[in-house]
C-alpha cells in the first residue's frame, strides 16, 4: 500500500511517501524552521533522492503540505502519476486526550474529537488538524488515519498520571498526564532491547527523545510507567521554545505583574521560553551550541540548563524503575549531538552510565543504532535513530486493511 505520512510539528513538516509492502520510501520532504526567515522545504523523490529546495518563507504548515501535493501531482520526477495513487494517509497526532487510546481511522466523528484535543497540544495538534482538513479536501476518497503520540503512555499507573489536585479536575476536565512522543519512545525501547540482545519484556529502559520538543520515559518491561510530558507537551524538560516544568505560581505572578491575558501567557511559555528564551538567540540547538562555543554567555547558560534538566529527569526515572538496563538517546539532538550526550553523561557516571567517548563520536556513525557506553558500564547507553514515519505508515496500512 502507498501511504503518505504527514508529521506536522510545531515548526517542522516531515512527510514521506512509503510503499509499505516492501518498506520502500518513494518521497521524503522536510520543512524546518517554518515561520522563520528563509524557511525552506527539501523534497526528494526515489530512486536517487536528489534534493530539491523549495522556498516556503511566509507559509504555514498546511501551506507547505499543499505545495508538496502540487509537486507530487506535477513534478516530472514524482514517483506517482496522480494523487489518486496515494492509497492512505497516516497523520502523526501529538495529543489524543482520553478520546483515543489507539490509532484510528478519521471519520467525521473522530475529526470532531480531534479538534477537541487541540487545547492539549496547542503547538502541534492545530497544524496537524489543519493538514487533515486540507487532505480531506484534496484527497476526498483516500482513507486517513491518526496515529497518536499519547497511545504508548496509556499503561501508566494512576500514581504517575494523576496530579495532586482536587479529583474533580480529573473527573470533570480530564486533567491528567497523557505524555507524548509515544511512537518514538516505543520504537527506541524496542531497538534498544534488540541492541542489548534481550526481549523487551525483560529489560528496564529510560528513553530520551531530545528534539525540538523533548521528553523522557521510564519503560519497564516494555510498558511506559512514567514520562516527563504531562497534560500538555509543555511539562518536563526545557525545550526549543517551551519552558518545561516551572513553579506554577510563576504563571499567575507574571500575569498579574504584566496584566497579560491567558493567551499571551500561553504564548510566552510555549513559544518564547526554553532554549530560545534563555539564549535570546535561537531555539535550534545547533545555533546555540555554536554560539556557546564562540563565547556567548547566554547560549552557554541555555546549554547548561538544558543538560542539567535532562540529567535530573534521567535520575528521577532511575529512582522510579525497579531496574535500569540502558538509557536510550533519540531524535534530533539525542541522535546527532555527540557534544550534548557527552555533557549529559559526564554527570551520570556515578549512577553507572559510563560513556565511551570514542564510540560517542558521530563521525561516520549517523543513522546507525549502537551502544556508546564502555563495555563494562553497568547501565548501557544506546543511540537509536528514530523512524517515526515508517512506523506510522505500517500502522496506517494495518488499519486500512
Ligand atoms: P522535532 O521535535 O521538531 O521533530 P527533531 O527531532 O528534528 O525535531 O530535532 C530538532 C533539534 O535537533 C533542533 O534543536 C536541532 O538543532 C537539533 N539537532 C539536529 N542535528 C543536530 C546536531 N548535529 N547537533 C546538535 N543539535 C542538532
Short mmCIF file of C-alpha atoms in Angstrom, two decimals, residues 43-375:
data_model
loop_
_atom_site.label_atom_id
_atom_site.label_comp_id
_atom_site.label_asym_id
_atom_site.label_seq_id
_atom_site.Cartn_x
_atom_site.Cartn_y
_atom_site.Cartn_z
CA UNK A 43 11.91 17.44 -1.29
CA UNK A 44 13.49 14.28 -2.68
CA UNK A 45 11.99 11.56 -4.88
CA UNK A 46 13.05 7.94 -5.31
CA UNK A 47 15.15 6.41 -6.69
CA UNK A 48 18.06 8.83 -6.41
CA UNK A 49 16.66 11.15 -3.70
CA UNK A 50 18.26 14.22 -5.24
CA UNK A 51 17.12 17.11 -3.04
CA UNK A 52 15.12 19.98 -4.46
CA UNK A 53 14.96 23.06 -2.26
CA UNK A 54 11.64 24.87 -2.29
CA UNK A 55 11.37 28.26 -0.57
CA UNK A 56 8.47 28.29 1.92
CA UNK A 57 9.09 31.57 3.70
CA UNK A 58 5.81 33.04 4.93
CA UNK A 59 3.96 29.72 4.56
CA UNK A 60 2.08 27.93 7.32
CA UNK A 61 2.48 24.18 7.93
CA UNK A 62 -0.60 23.17 5.80
CA UNK A 63 0.51 25.56 3.05
CA UNK A 64 3.83 23.69 2.90
CA UNK A 65 1.87 20.44 2.60
CA UNK A 66 -0.21 21.89 -0.23
CA UNK A 67 2.97 22.83 -2.12
CA UNK A 68 4.22 19.28 -1.64
CA UNK A 69 0.98 17.80 -3.01
CA UNK A 70 1.31 20.05 -6.08
CA UNK A 71 4.83 18.71 -6.62
CA UNK A 72 3.67 15.10 -6.25
CA UNK A 73 1.00 15.80 -8.82
CA UNK A 74 3.09 17.72 -11.38
CA UNK A 75 6.81 17.16 -10.95
CA UNK A 76 8.19 15.01 -13.79
CA UNK A 77 10.27 13.05 -11.25
CA UNK A 78 7.30 12.37 -8.96
CA UNK A 79 7.05 8.64 -8.15
CA UNK A 80 3.25 8.71 -8.62
CA UNK A 81 1.18 9.54 -11.68
CA UNK A 82 -1.59 11.27 -9.75
CA UNK A 83 -2.67 11.92 -6.18
CA UNK A 84 -5.15 9.03 -6.62
CA UNK A 85 -2.17 6.67 -6.34
CA UNK A 86 -1.94 7.55 -2.64
CA UNK A 87 -3.95 4.76 -1.01
CA UNK A 88 -3.92 6.05 2.57
CA UNK A 89 -2.67 8.93 4.68
CA UNK A 90 -1.19 8.45 8.16
CA UNK A 91 -1.13 11.52 10.37
CA UNK A 92 1.01 11.78 13.45
CA UNK A 93 -1.08 13.37 16.20
CA UNK A 94 0.59 14.53 19.41
CA UNK A 95 -2.38 14.54 21.78
CA UNK A 96 -5.34 12.15 21.73
CA UNK A 97 -6.57 13.02 25.22
CA UNK A 98 -8.79 10.37 26.78
CA UNK A 99 -10.68 10.01 23.48
CA UNK A 100 -8.05 7.90 21.76
CA UNK A 101 -6.04 5.10 23.34
CA UNK A 102 -5.05 3.67 19.95
CA UNK A 103 -4.66 4.63 16.30
CA UNK A 104 -7.89 5.31 14.45
CA UNK A 105 -9.33 5.99 11.01
CA UNK A 106 -10.54 9.57 10.73
CA UNK A 107 -14.26 9.89 10.03
CA UNK A 108 -16.36 12.96 10.85
CA UNK A 109 -16.84 11.88 14.46
CA UNK A 110 -13.15 11.19 15.01
CA UNK A 111 -12.25 14.53 13.40
CA UNK A 112 -14.62 16.36 15.73
CA UNK A 113 -12.92 14.67 18.71
CA UNK A 114 -9.51 15.57 17.28
CA UNK A 115 -10.42 19.25 17.23
CA UNK A 116 -11.43 18.96 20.89
CA UNK A 117 -7.91 17.69 21.68
CA UNK A 118 -6.27 20.82 20.22
CA UNK A 119 -6.01 22.61 23.54
CA UNK A 120 -3.98 19.70 24.92
CA UNK A 121 -1.15 20.34 22.43
CA UNK A 122 -1.58 23.89 21.20
CA UNK A 123 1.63 23.91 19.16
CA UNK A 124 1.18 20.58 17.41
CA UNK A 125 -2.46 19.50 17.17
CA UNK A 126 -3.80 22.61 15.37
CA UNK A 127 -1.30 22.40 12.45
CA UNK A 128 -1.88 18.63 12.24
CA UNK A 129 -5.66 19.14 12.14
CA UNK A 130 -5.21 21.83 9.50
CA UNK A 131 -3.25 19.30 7.40
CA UNK A 132 -6.03 16.70 7.84
CA UNK A 133 -8.61 19.28 6.77
CA UNK A 134 -6.56 20.08 3.66
CA UNK A 135 -6.10 16.39 2.80
CA UNK A 136 -9.80 15.67 3.20
CA UNK A 137 -10.43 18.35 0.59
CA UNK A 138 -7.69 17.36 -1.83
CA UNK A 139 -7.90 13.57 -1.40
CA UNK A 140 -11.59 13.12 -0.53
CA UNK A 141 -11.66 9.38 -1.29
CA UNK A 142 -8.43 8.41 0.44
CA UNK A 143 -8.72 6.91 3.94
CA UNK A 144 -6.86 8.84 6.61
CA UNK A 145 -5.57 7.54 9.92
CA UNK A 146 -4.42 9.27 13.08
CA UNK A 147 -1.52 7.72 14.99
CA UNK A 148 -1.21 9.18 18.46
CA UNK A 149 1.84 10.08 20.49
CA UNK A 150 -0.15 9.54 23.65
CA UNK A 151 -1.19 5.92 23.00
CA UNK A 152 2.04 4.31 24.28
CA UNK A 153 1.58 6.01 27.66
CA UNK A 154 -1.86 4.56 28.42
CA UNK A 155 -0.08 1.92 30.57
CA UNK A 156 1.00 4.49 33.19
CA UNK A 157 -0.39 3.78 36.65
CA UNK A 158 -2.64 6.36 38.38
CA UNK A 159 0.15 7.41 40.75
CA UNK A 160 2.10 8.57 37.69
CA UNK A 161 -0.70 10.03 35.59
CA UNK A 162 -2.71 11.86 38.26
CA UNK A 163 -1.80 15.31 39.54
CA UNK A 164 -2.13 16.20 43.21
CA UNK A 165 -5.15 18.44 42.52
CA UNK A 166 -8.75 18.08 43.69
CA UNK A 167 -10.03 14.95 41.94
CA UNK A 168 -12.89 16.76 40.26
CA UNK A 169 -10.43 18.31 37.77
CA UNK A 170 -9.57 14.84 36.54
CA UNK A 171 -13.16 13.63 36.63
CA UNK A 172 -14.74 16.72 35.06
CA UNK A 173 -11.98 18.06 32.80
CA UNK A 174 -9.78 15.02 32.15
CA UNK A 175 -6.75 16.77 33.65
CA UNK A 176 -4.06 14.09 33.94
CA UNK A 177 -0.68 13.23 32.47
CA UNK A 178 -1.04 11.97 28.89
CA UNK A 179 2.61 12.17 27.81
CA UNK A 180 3.75 12.47 24.20
CA UNK A 181 6.34 11.18 21.66
CA UNK A 182 4.88 7.74 22.40
CA UNK A 183 5.59 6.20 19.00
CA UNK A 184 9.21 7.33 19.30
CA UNK A 185 9.65 6.02 22.87
CA UNK A 186 8.07 2.69 21.94
CA UNK A 187 10.37 2.30 18.92
CA UNK A 188 13.50 3.46 20.79
CA UNK A 189 12.77 0.94 23.56
CA UNK A 190 12.34 -1.94 21.09
CA UNK A 191 15.50 -1.04 19.18
CA UNK A 192 17.49 -0.75 22.43
CA UNK A 193 16.27 -4.19 23.55
CA UNK A 194 17.47 -5.52 20.18
CA UNK A 195 20.88 -3.89 20.75
CA UNK A 196 21.06 -5.48 24.21
CA UNK A 197 20.04 -8.83 22.69
CA UNK A 198 17.26 -9.27 25.25
CA UNK A 199 13.45 -9.43 24.99
CA UNK A 200 11.85 -6.04 25.60
CA UNK A 201 9.67 -7.52 28.35
CA UNK A 202 12.80 -8.40 30.37
CA UNK A 203 14.50 -5.01 30.43
CA UNK A 204 14.17 -1.62 32.11
CA UNK A 205 14.93 1.38 29.89
CA UNK A 206 14.99 5.14 30.15
CA UNK A 207 14.26 6.53 26.68
CA UNK A 208 15.23 10.14 25.93
CA UNK A 209 13.58 11.78 22.93
CA UNK A 210 15.51 15.03 22.58
CA UNK A 211 14.37 17.08 19.58
CA UNK A 212 12.73 20.49 19.31
CA UNK A 213 10.30 19.08 21.81
CA UNK A 214 11.76 16.69 24.35
CA UNK A 215 10.56 14.02 26.73
CA UNK A 216 12.00 11.19 28.75
CA UNK A 217 10.11 7.98 29.54
CA UNK A 218 10.61 5.16 32.03
CA UNK A 219 9.90 1.95 30.11
CA UNK A 220 9.61 -1.03 32.41
CA UNK A 221 9.15 -4.45 30.76
CA UNK A 222 8.12 -2.74 27.52
CA UNK A 223 5.49 -0.50 29.10
CA UNK A 224 5.59 3.21 29.76
CA UNK A 225 5.33 3.66 33.53
CA UNK A 226 6.02 7.39 33.63
CA UNK A 227 7.01 10.19 31.30
CA UNK A 228 8.08 13.81 31.65
CA UNK A 229 5.44 15.40 29.41
CA UNK A 230 2.12 15.88 31.11
CA UNK A 231 -1.38 17.15 30.45
CA UNK A 232 0.18 19.02 27.53
CA UNK A 233 3.64 18.78 25.93
CA UNK A 234 4.67 21.84 27.97
CA UNK A 235 5.65 19.89 31.09
CA UNK A 236 9.02 18.33 31.78
CA UNK A 237 12.30 19.11 30.05
CA UNK A 238 13.43 22.52 28.85
CA UNK A 239 12.75 22.53 25.09
CA UNK A 240 13.39 24.62 21.98
CA UNK A 241 10.77 27.25 22.77
CA UNK A 242 8.91 25.66 25.69
CA UNK A 243 9.79 26.29 29.31
CA UNK A 244 9.14 22.74 30.51
CA UNK A 245 8.35 22.43 34.23
CA UNK A 246 8.41 25.61 36.26
CA UNK A 247 6.79 26.63 39.55
CA UNK A 248 3.12 27.05 38.54
CA UNK A 249 2.88 30.12 40.79
CA UNK A 250 5.22 31.95 38.37
CA UNK A 251 2.44 31.88 35.78
CA UNK A 252 -0.12 33.75 37.88
CA UNK A 253 2.60 36.08 39.22
CA UNK A 254 3.71 37.19 35.74
CA UNK A 255 0.10 37.52 34.57
CA UNK A 256 -0.66 39.85 37.48
CA UNK A 257 2.58 41.85 37.21
CA UNK A 258 2.28 42.41 33.45
CA UNK A 259 -1.53 42.37 33.21
CA UNK A 260 -1.42 39.88 30.36
CA UNK A 261 -4.08 37.54 29.04
CA UNK A 262 -4.16 33.74 29.25
CA UNK A 263 -3.38 33.54 25.54
CA UNK A 264 -0.36 35.80 25.91
CA UNK A 265 0.94 33.76 28.84
CA UNK A 266 0.40 30.56 26.86
CA UNK A 267 2.45 32.01 24.03
CA UNK A 268 5.30 33.07 26.34
CA UNK A 269 5.53 29.58 27.88
CA UNK A 270 5.16 27.69 24.60
CA UNK A 271 6.91 29.87 22.05
CA UNK A 272 9.25 32.32 23.78
CA UNK A 273 10.81 30.24 26.53
CA UNK A 274 13.17 27.28 26.70
CA UNK A 275 16.43 27.41 24.74
CA UNK A 276 15.18 30.44 22.79
CA UNK A 277 14.13 32.35 25.90
CA UNK A 278 17.35 31.77 27.83
CA UNK A 279 19.79 32.14 24.93
CA UNK A 280 17.91 35.08 23.43
CA UNK A 281 19.23 33.77 20.11
CA UNK A 282 17.57 30.70 18.70
CA UNK A 283 15.50 27.64 19.58
CA UNK A 284 17.80 25.48 17.49
CA UNK A 285 20.38 23.56 19.48
CA UNK A 286 22.91 23.69 16.61
CA UNK A 287 22.87 27.51 16.61
CA UNK A 288 23.05 27.72 20.39
CA UNK A 289 25.94 25.24 20.69
CA UNK A 290 27.85 27.19 18.03
CA UNK A 291 27.20 30.49 19.83
CA UNK A 292 28.26 28.99 23.16
CA UNK A 293 31.50 27.77 21.55
CA UNK A 294 32.06 31.29 20.25
CA UNK A 295 31.83 32.63 23.80
CA UNK A 296 28.20 33.77 24.05
CA UNK A 297 27.35 33.53 27.78
CA UNK A 298 23.58 33.34 27.36
CA UNK A 299 23.95 30.49 24.87
CA UNK A 300 26.31 28.67 27.25
CA UNK A 301 23.82 29.10 30.10
CA UNK A 302 20.98 27.73 27.93
CA UNK A 303 23.03 24.62 27.12
CA UNK A 304 24.00 24.18 30.80
CA UNK A 305 20.37 24.44 31.91
CA UNK A 306 19.22 22.05 29.18
CA UNK A 307 21.81 19.43 30.13
CA UNK A 308 21.06 19.78 33.85
CA UNK A 309 17.34 19.19 33.35
CA UNK A 310 17.96 16.12 31.20
CA UNK A 311 20.28 14.75 33.91
CA UNK A 312 17.69 15.36 36.64
CA UNK A 313 14.95 13.62 34.64
CA UNK A 314 17.13 10.56 33.97
CA UNK A 315 17.98 10.44 37.70
CA UNK A 316 14.36 10.66 38.77
CA UNK A 317 13.30 7.83 36.44
CA UNK A 318 16.24 5.72 37.63
CA UNK A 319 14.60 6.05 41.05
CA UNK A 320 11.15 5.18 39.63
CA UNK A 321 12.33 1.96 37.92
CA UNK A 322 12.86 -1.41 39.54
CA UNK A 323 15.85 -1.95 37.23
CA UNK A 324 17.61 0.10 34.59
CA UNK A 325 19.49 -1.74 31.85
CA UNK A 326 20.01 1.11 29.41
CA UNK A 327 19.45 4.77 28.70
CA UNK A 328 18.46 5.41 25.08
CA UNK A 329 19.10 8.67 23.20
CA UNK A 330 16.99 9.51 20.15
CA UNK A 331 15.58 12.41 17.99
CA UNK A 332 17.44 15.42 16.53
CA UNK A 333 19.64 16.30 19.50
CA UNK A 334 19.82 12.82 21.06
CA UNK A 335 20.87 11.16 17.81
CA UNK A 336 23.14 13.80 16.33
CA UNK A 337 24.85 15.75 19.07
CA UNK A 338 27.83 13.88 20.49
CA UNK A 339 28.65 17.02 22.46
CA UNK A 340 25.29 17.10 24.22
CA UNK A 341 25.46 13.37 25.00
CA UNK A 342 28.98 13.77 26.37
CA UNK A 343 27.84 16.59 28.64
CA UNK A 344 24.75 14.74 29.89
CA UNK A 345 26.60 11.53 30.73
CA UNK A 346 29.63 13.28 32.21
CA UNK A 347 27.36 13.90 35.20
CA UNK A 348 25.82 10.42 35.37
CA UNK A 349 28.83 8.07 35.60
CA UNK A 350 28.27 7.70 39.37
CA UNK A 351 24.89 6.07 38.55
CA UNK A 352 26.67 3.51 36.38
CA UNK A 353 26.08 5.13 32.99
CA UNK A 354 29.61 5.38 31.60
CA UNK A 355 30.02 6.81 28.12
CA UNK A 356 32.77 5.65 25.75
CA UNK A 357 33.91 8.93 24.23
CA UNK A 358 35.21 7.29 21.07
CA UNK A 359 32.00 5.35 20.41
CA UNK A 360 30.04 8.50 21.15
CA UNK A 361 31.84 10.32 18.33
CA UNK A 362 29.35 10.71 15.48
CA UNK A 363 31.88 10.63 12.63
CA UNK A 364 30.57 8.13 10.12
CA UNK A 365 28.02 6.83 12.61
CA UNK A 366 24.92 8.95 11.98
CA UNK A 367 21.89 6.78 11.42
CA UNK A 368 23.44 3.68 12.97
CA UNK A 369 21.76 2.27 16.08
CA UNK A 370 24.54 1.46 18.51
CA UNK A 371 25.74 1.12 22.09
CA UNK A 372 28.03 4.00 23.08
CA UNK A 373 28.87 3.12 26.69
CA UNK A 374 32.11 1.38 27.73
CA UNK A 375 31.91 -2.42 27.60
#
